[in-house]
Amino acid sequence: MKEIKKTQAVIHQSIAMLLTVAVVFLATLAVFWFFYSSEYRRKLALLKTEPYLPFFGHVLRLTKNGNSSVLPVLEKMWNNLGRDKYLVKLGPLDQVIITKTEDIELILSSNVLIEKNFVYKFLEPWFGNGLLILTGKKWRSHRKMLTPAFHFKILESYVEVFQEEAQVLADQLLDQGDGDIEMSHITSQRSLFALCRTAIGFDMNVNKDMSDFAASTQMIKKIMNQRVFSSWKFIDPLYQLTGEAKKLRECLNVTHSTFFTALRAKQESMKEMMELIASGKETLESITKEDDFFTKKRMTFIELLLLSKTPEGEPLTDEDIKNEVKTFMSAGHETTAMAAAFIMYCLAMNPDVQNKAFQEQLEISGGDLTKPLTYKNVQDMKYMERVVKESLRLYPSVVAMGRKITEPTVLKDGTELPVGVSVLLVPYFTHRNPEVFKDPLKFDPDRFLEQVSLYSYYPFSAGSRNCIGQKLAMTMLKCWMGTVIRTVELFPPEGAHPEVIVEITINSATGVNARARRRQY
Ligand code: HEM
């Protein structure tokens, strides 16, 4: 009996001790949270903002006309608040908008502030957990592994495909007749074909109708944007029950199954080589050494992905491979498609510029426009390069990009950004700021004759997390535009001009329209 009482006393003592430890732990956590949170709030309270509602924040105002009001409302706030940093409340979530060159430099040039913010969690179903979203060690190792896929030797070998796709684009524009043509639907399909044929090495039937793919991509962008600019849709278990989430899953199925068909075909054709490397009988180095042509500098994105090993000496898992394919195809295809549509609109609206760009084609071809383009020709397109840059200034495909502040950060004017806050860097605003670009709404490619700071003009971001596909995109866009204007003359639309909106990437509520006629010369 005495023994039982003794044991009971020990149990009670242990429980009491555990409870005390738990209470002390929770109290410390509460005190820490209170100080951390009040410090966080104190710093945010110093930022400019406009009145907002509890729980909803600015969301109702931002979305009063759906996705089409988000960018105009943000732009209005930016103008009202002195074209500098300001706070936006997306429901309970804070976003600090940053647009000043010196602040952009501080964040993008940092090797520590490389983590993406909460918005990217909503983008993951589309982009996959690949290079765009990864962080830390895994991001560094994937970035190092995939960088050779954009070596100039690789880009050189893509010029022929880019030109073929551009010729199909030109023919499709001419097939539409005399009226206004919505160009982003056509460029979306063509850039998908171009990327599949180059980065993945998979030839899709050129006549295959991919309008389902293009429509699904547009729907994905629309739905994901609605989720980002909402006050409750970040609660995942609730969101997944909605009809919107079901529609999103259906559209993702359409786009991802297109990518995975291409991936499976490539895996099949490279099976033998993959097995040799996985079994250790060959290494990437031994394979690339033996063959003069097949050097690491000439390996495409998909070859690097399927044959490389991690720093631990393991091949990439199937999941990692699929994630990178989703990332590269989604990040690469829609950005270039929107850029191409907007460049053609800018050419249509500026006949002098279009004429100069055409004269440049005559010069680099020595007067024979039927001669196929070479990589050297593309490099020689100096004027076209400025046209592409100027269009990306006014219509940057990536309107904004996010970061999480992971260490105490003080901006150039002394503003402290609290650890944990999410920031949004907005090239669309920086590029349209009259303090940064004189007469910013004027389309003037020659403004790039002068050196422009990396942090005043950053359509491809800057610093260690800049766009890995930048050179591929510039080569493709110059090659496409050079080819198109050799065949087609573009004219302003009779109907709607673009009404720029943000739907993850740039978009237009009224389409990106122009008219096209066969060029006479
Ligand atoms: C006009 C075309 C393009 C534009 C304007 C563009 C713009 C950008 C921007 C602004 C970022 C940074 C995003 C962020 O920090 O959240 C980025 C990242 C990225 N882009 Fe592009 N991009 C283009 C084309 C491409 C192409 C063709 C590819 C691949 C084939 C590509 C693949 C990527 C990847 C993988 C990243 C993530 C890089 C990293 O975090 O290490 N992009 N792009």
CSV table of C-alpha atoms in Angstrom, one decimal, residues 149-162 198 293 297-298 373-379 471-472 475 479:
chain,number,residue,atom,x,y,z
A,149,ALA,CA,21.8,24.7,-70.6
A,150,PHE,CA,21.9,28.4,-71.6
A,151,HIS,CA,25.5,28.4,-72.9
A,152,PHE,CA,25.8,30.3,-76.2
A,153,LYS,CA,26.7,27.1,-78.0
A,154,ILE,CA,23.3,25.7,-77.1
A,155,LEU,CA,21.5,28.9,-78.0
A,156,GLU,CA,23.3,28.9,-81.4
A,157,SER,CA,21.8,25.5,-82.1
A,158,TYR,CA,18.3,26.8,-81.4
A,159,VAL,CA,18.2,29.6,-84.0
A,160,GLU,CA,16.9,27.3,-86.8
A,161,VAL,CA,13.9,26.1,-84.7
A,162,PHE,CA,13.2,29.7,-83.5
A,198,THR,CA,14.6,23.2,-78.0
A,293,PHE,CA,30.2,17.5,-80.1
A,297,LYS,CA,28.6,23.0,-72.9
A,298,ARG,CA,26.3,21.6,-75.6
A,373,LEU,CA,19.1,33.7,-89.9
A,374,THR,CA,22.3,32.7,-88.2
A,375,TYR,CA,23.2,33.2,-84.5
A,376,LYS,CA,25.7,35.9,-85.7
A,377,ASN,CA,22.7,37.7,-87.5
A,378,VAL,CA,20.7,37.6,-84.2
A,379,GLN,CA,23.7,39.1,-82.3
A,471,LYS,CA,19.7,34.9,-72.9
A,472,LEU,CA,17.4,32.2,-74.4
A,475,THR,CA,17.7,35.3,-78.6
A,479,CYS,CA,14.9,36.0,-83.9
